Each structure stands twice: as C-alpha cells, then as structure tokens.
mmCIF file of C-alpha atoms in Angstrom:
data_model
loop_
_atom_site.group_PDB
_atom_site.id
_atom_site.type_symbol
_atom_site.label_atom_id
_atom_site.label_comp_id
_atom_site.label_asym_id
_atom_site.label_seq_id
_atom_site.Cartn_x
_atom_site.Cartn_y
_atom_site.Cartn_z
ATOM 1 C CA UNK M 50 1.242 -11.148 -14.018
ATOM 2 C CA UNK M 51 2.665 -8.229 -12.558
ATOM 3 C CA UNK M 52 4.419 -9.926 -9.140
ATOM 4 C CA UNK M 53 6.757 -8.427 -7.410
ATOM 5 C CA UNK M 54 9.225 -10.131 -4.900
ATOM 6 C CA UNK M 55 11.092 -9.369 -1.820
ATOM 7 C CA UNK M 56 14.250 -10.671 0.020
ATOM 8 C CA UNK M 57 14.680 -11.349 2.884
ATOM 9 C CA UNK M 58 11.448 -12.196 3.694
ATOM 10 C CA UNK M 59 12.579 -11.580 7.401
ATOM 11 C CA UNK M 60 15.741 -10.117 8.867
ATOM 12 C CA UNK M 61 17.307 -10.292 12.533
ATOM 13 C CA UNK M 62 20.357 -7.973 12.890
ATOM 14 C CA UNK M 63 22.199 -6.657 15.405
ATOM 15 C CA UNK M 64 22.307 -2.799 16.764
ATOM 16 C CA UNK M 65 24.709 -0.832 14.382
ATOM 17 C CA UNK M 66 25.085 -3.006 11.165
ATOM 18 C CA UNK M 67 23.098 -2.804 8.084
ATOM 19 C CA UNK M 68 21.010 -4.739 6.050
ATOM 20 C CA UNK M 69 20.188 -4.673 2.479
ATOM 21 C CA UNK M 70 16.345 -5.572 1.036
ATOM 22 C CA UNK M 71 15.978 -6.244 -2.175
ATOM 23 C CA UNK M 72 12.684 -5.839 -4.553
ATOM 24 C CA UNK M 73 12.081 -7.025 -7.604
ATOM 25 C CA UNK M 74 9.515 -6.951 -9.978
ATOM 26 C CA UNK M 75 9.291 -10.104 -11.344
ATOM 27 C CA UNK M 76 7.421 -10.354 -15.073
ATOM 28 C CA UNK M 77 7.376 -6.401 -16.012
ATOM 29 C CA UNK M 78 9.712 -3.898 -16.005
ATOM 30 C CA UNK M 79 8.935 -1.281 -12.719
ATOM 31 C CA UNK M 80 9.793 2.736 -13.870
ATOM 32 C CA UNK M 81 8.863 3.530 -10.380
ATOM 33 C CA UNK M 82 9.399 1.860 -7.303
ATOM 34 C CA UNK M 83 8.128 2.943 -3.718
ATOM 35 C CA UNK M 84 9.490 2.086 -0.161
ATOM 36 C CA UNK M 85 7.061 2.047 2.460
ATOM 37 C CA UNK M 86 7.264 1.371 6.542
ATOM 38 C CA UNK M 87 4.388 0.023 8.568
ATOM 39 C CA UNK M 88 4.289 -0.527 11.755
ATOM 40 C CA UNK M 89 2.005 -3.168 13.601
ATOM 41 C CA UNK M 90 -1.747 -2.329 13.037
ATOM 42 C CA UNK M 91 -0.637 0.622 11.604
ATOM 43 C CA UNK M 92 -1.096 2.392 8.134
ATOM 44 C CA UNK M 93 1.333 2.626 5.565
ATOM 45 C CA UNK M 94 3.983 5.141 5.688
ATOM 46 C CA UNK M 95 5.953 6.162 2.100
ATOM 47 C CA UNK M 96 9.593 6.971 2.711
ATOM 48 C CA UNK M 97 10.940 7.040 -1.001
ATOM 49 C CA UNK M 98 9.861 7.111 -4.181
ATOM 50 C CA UNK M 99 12.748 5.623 -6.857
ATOM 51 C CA UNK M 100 12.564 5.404 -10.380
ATOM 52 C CA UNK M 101 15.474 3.867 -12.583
ATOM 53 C CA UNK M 102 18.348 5.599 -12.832
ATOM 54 C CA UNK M 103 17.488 8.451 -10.411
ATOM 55 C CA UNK M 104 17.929 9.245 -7.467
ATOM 56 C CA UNK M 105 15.209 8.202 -5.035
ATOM 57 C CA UNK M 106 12.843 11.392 -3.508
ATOM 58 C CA UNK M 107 12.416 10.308 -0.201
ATOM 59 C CA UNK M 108 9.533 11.905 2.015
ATOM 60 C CA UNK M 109 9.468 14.495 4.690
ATOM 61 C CA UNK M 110 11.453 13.354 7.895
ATOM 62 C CA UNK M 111 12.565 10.142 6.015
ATOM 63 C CA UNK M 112 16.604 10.353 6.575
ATOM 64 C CA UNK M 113 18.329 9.715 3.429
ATOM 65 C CA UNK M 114 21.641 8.616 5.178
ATOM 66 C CA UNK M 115 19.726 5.788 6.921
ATOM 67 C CA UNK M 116 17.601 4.600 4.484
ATOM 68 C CA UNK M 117 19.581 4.263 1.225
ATOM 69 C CA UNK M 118 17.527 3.493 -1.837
ATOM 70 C CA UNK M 119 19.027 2.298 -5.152
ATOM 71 C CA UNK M 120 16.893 1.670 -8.530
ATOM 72 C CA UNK M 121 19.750 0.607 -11.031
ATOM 73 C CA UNK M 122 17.779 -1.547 -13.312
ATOM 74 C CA UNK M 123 14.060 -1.737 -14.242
ATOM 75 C CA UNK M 124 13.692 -4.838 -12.149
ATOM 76 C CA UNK M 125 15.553 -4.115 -8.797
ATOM 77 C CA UNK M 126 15.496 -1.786 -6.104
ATOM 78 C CA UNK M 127 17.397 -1.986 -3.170
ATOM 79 C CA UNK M 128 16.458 -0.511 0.446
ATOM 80 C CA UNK M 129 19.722 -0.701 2.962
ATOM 81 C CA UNK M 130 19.266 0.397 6.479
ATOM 82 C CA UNK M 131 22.102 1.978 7.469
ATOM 83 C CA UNK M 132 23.903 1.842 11.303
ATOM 84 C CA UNK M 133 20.285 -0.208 12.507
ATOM 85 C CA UNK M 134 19.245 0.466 15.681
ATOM 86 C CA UNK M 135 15.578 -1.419 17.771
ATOM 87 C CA UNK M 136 13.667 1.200 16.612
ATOM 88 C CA UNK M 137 14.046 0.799 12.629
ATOM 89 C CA UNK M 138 12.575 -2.588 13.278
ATOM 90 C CA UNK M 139 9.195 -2.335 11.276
ATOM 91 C CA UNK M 140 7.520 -4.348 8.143
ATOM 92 C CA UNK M 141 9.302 -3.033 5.453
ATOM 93 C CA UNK M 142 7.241 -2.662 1.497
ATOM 94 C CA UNK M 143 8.028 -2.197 -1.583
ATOM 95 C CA UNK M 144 5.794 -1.994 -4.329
ATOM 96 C CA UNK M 145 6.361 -1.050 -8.306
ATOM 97 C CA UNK M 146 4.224 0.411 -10.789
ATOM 98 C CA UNK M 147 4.585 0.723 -14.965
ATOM 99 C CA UNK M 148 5.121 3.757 -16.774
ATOM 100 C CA UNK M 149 2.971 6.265 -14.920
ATOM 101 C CA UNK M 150 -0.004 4.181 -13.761
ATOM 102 C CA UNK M 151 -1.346 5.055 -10.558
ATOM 103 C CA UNK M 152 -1.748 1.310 -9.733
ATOM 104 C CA UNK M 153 1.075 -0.219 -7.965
ATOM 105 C CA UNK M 154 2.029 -4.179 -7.635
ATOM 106 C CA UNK M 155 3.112 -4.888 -3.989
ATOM 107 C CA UNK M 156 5.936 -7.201 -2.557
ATOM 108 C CA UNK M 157 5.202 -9.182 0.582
ATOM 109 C CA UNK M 158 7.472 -7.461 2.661
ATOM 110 C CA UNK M 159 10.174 -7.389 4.880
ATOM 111 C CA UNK M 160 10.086 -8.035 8.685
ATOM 112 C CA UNK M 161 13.346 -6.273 10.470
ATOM 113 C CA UNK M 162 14.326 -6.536 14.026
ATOM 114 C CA UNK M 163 17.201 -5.156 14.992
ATOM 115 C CA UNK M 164 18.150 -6.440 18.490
ATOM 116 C CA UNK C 58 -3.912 18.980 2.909
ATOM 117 C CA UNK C 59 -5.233 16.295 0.647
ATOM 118 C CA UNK C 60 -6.356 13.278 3.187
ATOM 119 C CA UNK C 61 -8.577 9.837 3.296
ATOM 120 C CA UNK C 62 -10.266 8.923 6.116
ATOM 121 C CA UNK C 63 -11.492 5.335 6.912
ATOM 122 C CA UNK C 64 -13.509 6.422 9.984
ATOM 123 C CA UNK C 65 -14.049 2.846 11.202
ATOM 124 C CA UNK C 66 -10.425 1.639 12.913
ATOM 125 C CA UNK C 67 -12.272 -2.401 13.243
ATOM 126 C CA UNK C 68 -15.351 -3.841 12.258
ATOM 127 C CA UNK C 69 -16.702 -7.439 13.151
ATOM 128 C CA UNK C 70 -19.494 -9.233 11.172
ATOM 129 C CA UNK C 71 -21.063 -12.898 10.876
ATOM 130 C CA UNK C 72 -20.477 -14.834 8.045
ATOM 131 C CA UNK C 73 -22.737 -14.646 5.785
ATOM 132 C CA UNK C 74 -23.791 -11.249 6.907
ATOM 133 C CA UNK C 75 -23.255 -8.262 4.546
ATOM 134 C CA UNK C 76 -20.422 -5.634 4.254
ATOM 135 C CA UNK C 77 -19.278 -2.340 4.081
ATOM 136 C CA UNK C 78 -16.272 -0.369 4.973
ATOM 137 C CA UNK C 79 -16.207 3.466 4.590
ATOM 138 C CA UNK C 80 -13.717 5.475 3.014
ATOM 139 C CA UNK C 81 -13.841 9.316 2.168
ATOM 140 C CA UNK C 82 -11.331 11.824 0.538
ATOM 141 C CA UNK C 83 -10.961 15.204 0.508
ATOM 142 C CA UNK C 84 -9.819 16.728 -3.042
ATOM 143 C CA UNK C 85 -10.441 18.983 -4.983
ATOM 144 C CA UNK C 86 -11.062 16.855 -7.885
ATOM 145 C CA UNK C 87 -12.258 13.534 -8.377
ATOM 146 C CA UNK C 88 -8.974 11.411 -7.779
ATOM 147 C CA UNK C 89 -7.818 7.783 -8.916
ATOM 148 C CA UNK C 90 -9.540 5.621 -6.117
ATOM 149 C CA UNK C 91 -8.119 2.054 -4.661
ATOM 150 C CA UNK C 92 -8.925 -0.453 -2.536
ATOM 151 C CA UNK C 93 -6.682 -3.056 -1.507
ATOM 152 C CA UNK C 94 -6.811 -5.518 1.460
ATOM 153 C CA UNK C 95 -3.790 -7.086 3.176
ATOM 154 C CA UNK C 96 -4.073 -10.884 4.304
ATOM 155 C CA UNK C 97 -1.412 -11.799 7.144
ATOM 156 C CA UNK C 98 1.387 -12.780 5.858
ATOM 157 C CA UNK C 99 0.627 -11.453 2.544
ATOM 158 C CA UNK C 100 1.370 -8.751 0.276
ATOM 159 C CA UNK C 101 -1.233 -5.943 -0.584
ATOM 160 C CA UNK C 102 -3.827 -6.883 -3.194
ATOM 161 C CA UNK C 103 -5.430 -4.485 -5.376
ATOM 162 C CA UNK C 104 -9.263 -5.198 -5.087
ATOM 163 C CA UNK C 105 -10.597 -2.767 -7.422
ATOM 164 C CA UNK C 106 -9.931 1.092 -8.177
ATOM 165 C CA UNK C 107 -12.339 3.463 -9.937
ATOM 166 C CA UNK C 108 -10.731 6.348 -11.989
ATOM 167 C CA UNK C 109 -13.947 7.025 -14.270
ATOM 168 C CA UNK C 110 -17.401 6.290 -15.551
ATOM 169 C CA UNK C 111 -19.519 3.787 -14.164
ATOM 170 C CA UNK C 112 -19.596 4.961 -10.219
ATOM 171 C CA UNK C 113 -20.451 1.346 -9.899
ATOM 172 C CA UNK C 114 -17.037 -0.968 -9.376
ATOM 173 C CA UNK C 115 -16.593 -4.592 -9.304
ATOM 174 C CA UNK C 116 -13.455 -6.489 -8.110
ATOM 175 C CA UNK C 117 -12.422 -9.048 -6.938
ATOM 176 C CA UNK C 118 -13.704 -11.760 -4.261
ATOM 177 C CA UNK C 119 -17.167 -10.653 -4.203
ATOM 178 C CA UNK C 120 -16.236 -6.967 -3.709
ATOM 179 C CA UNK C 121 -17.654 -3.359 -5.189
ATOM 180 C CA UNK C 122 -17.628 -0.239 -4.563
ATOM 181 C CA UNK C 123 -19.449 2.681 -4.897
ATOM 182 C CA UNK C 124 -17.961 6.289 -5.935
ATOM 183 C CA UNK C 125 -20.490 9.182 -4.519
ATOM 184 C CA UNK C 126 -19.055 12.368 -5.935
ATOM 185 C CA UNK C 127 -21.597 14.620 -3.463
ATOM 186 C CA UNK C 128 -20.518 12.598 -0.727
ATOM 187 C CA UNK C 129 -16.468 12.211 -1.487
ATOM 188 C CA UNK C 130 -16.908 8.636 -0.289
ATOM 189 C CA UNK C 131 -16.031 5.242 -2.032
ATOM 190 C CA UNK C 132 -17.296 2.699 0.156
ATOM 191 C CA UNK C 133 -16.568 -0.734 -0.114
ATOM 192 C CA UNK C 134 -19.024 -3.956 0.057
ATOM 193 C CA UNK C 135 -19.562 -7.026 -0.269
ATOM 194 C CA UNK C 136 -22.885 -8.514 0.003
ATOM 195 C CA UNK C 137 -22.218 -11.776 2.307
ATOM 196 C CA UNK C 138 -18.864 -12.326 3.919
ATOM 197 C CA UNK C 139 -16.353 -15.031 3.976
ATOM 198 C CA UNK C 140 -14.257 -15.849 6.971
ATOM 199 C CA UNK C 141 -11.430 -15.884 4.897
ATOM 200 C CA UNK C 142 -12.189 -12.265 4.143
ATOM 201 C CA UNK C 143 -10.358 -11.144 7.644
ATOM 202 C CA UNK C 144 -7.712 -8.956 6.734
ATOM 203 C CA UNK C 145 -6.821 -5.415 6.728
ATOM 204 C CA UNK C 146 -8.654 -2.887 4.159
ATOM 205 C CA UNK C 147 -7.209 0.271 3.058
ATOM 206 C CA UNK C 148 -8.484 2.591 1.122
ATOM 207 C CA UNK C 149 -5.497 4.659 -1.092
ATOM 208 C CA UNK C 150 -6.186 7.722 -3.826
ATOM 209 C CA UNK C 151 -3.648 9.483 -6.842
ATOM 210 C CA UNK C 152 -3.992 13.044 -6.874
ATOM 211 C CA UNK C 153 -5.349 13.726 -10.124
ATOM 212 C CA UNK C 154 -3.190 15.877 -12.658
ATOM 213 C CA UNK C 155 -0.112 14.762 -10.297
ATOM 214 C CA UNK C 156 2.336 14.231 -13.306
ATOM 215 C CA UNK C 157 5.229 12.246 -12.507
ATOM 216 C CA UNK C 158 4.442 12.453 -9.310
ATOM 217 C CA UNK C 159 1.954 9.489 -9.017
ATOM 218 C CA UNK C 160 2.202 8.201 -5.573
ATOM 219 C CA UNK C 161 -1.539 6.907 -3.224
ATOM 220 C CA UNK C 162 -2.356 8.566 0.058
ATOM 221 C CA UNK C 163 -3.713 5.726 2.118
ATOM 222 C CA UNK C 164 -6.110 6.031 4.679
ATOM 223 C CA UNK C 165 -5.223 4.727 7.908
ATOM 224 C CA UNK C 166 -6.907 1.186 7.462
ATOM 225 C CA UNK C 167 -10.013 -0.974 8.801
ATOM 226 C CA UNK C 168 -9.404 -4.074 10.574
ATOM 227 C CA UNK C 169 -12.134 -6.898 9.724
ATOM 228 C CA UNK C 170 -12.961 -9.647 11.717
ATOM 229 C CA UNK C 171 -15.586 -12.389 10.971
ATOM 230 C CA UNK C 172 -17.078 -14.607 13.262
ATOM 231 C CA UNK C 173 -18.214 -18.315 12.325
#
C-alpha cells in the first residue's frame, strides 16, 4: 500500500516552454502533498507544501510564478514549470502523506532537462 | 535554527562487514525521527522512524536504529551489509508540536558504497 506515482518519469524540453508533472497517490487518498528539488548528489530541497483544495505554501526563495503547484483532488497534484530555462533542470519529487502523519510516501521522480 | 546533520558525506564498507551511519538533530524536543534510503533509479523508502518508546528501532532490510536522547543522535545500522545496500541514506525529522505544519528537515545525506 500507500504508492505514489509520477509522470513523466523523464522530461526533455526546450528553453522557454513549460512542462507539467503530475503525482498521484495511488491506493490512499494524500491531504498533503510536498514538491521537492534535488540536485545530483545533493540533499533534498522542499519548494511547496499543497494540500487539497488550497493553495500550495511554497518555501523561502521558491518562486511561485515558476513553479505552479495545483492539489485539486485527494489523489493528484500537479507541479508545472513555468517559461523553463537549463538551470530548472533537476530531479524533481513528490511525495504524499495521510491526514497529518509525519510519514510521507514518495514518487520516483521526475528527471527535467531543459536544453 | 532547527537542523540534522549526517556528518559523514560517503562511507565504503566490505560486504559482510557491519554498519553504521550517523545522524544528529538539534531540537528542542525529542522530534519524529526517519530514515529512508534512495536506490538509483528509485523512489525514497521509508526504513524505519522512531517517534516514541523503545529507543531501540527495527526496519526494514536488516536495519535499526538507535535514538540517544543525551546524545541527539539516531544512528543507523545494520549488522552485515549487502551489496545491494548501496544507495543514498538520509536521515529526515518532524518538529514536534508542528500542527498542520508537518513537513521533515533532511539532513544532507550519506553516500554508501560496498565493495565485493
């Protein structure tokens, strides 16, 4: 149980369009979901926090216009990079949690490159 | 600032050989502890977490962990090593008494590598 899925699994696009990623949580219904970025080797980095119906609280020096998160049902979240340029490429995560459990379920993420 | 440190950036060990990664927290409180390790190509996987009683964990694969309040650490271990137990570790916490605000601080990860 508690499996949560991601698409695309990887993304080439070029400078100045946008993509869309989607995350869903596949068996259990996700209050909250969460956005992270890592980047190779690298930590993870939370951008947003979304829960259903809300509107996602993104983190310090995340910009909302760029990175625009929807929640509008408890199974799917949406992440679209806005206007992509080389350096948004990065592993892109999502991962979901129920009710207010600390424990989240994660997706396998999203590889972007933006040429 | 609340923070975790995983002090060790890469570790290599022999198969076979025993385990354990470091991971230490500064809060006030205790908070919700997490371990999860990242295969390549794979999504995060919770190994075990500790949020109270028994300072004694056990997960998954082979792995526990110990909570030391004294020492704010929750190291992980396993006792002999797998090579399929290369991956990336990180250690996360929840802020106790966060309310809806539930989200992990992770600590900055350790690399494993086994030899054969």
């Amino acid at each position: 149980g508690a499996v949560v899925s991601q698409h695309p699994s990887w993304v080439i696009c070029k400078s100045g369009t946008s993509v869309k990623i989607e995350c869903r949580s596949l068996d259990f219904q996700a209050t909250t979901m969460f956005w992270y970025r890592q980047f190779p080797k690298q930590s993870l980095m939370l951008m947003a926090t979304s829960n259903e119906g809300s509107k996602a609280t993104y983190e310090q020096g995340v910009e909302k216009d760029k990175f625009l998160i929807n929640h509008a049902s408890l199974t799917l979240s949406t992440l679209t990079v806005t206007s992509a340029h080389p350096e948004d490429s990065s592993f892109y995560i999502c991962s979901a949690r129920q009710g207010v459990s600390y424990e989240q379920y994660f997706g396998p993420g999203t590889r972007l490159t933006v040429t | 600032a609340q923070s975790v440190t995983q002090p060790d950036i890469h570790i290599t060990v022999s198969e076979g050989a025993s385990l354990e990664l470091r991971c230490n927290y500064s809060y006030g409180a205790t908070p919700y502890l997490f371990w999860y390790v990242q295969s390549p190509g794979q999504g995060l996987q919770l190994l075990l977490k500790y949020f109270s009683g028994d300072t004694l964990v056990q997960g998954i694969k082979g792995f526990e962990a110990e909570f030391k309040r004294s020492q704010s650490s929750f190291n992980l271990r396993k006792p002999s090593v797998h090579w399929s137990d290369a991956a990336e570790y990180f250690c996360a916490v929840g802020e106790p008494n966060a309310g809806n605000n539930r989200k992990l601080i992770w600590g900055l990860g350790t690399s494993l590598a086994v030899n054969p």
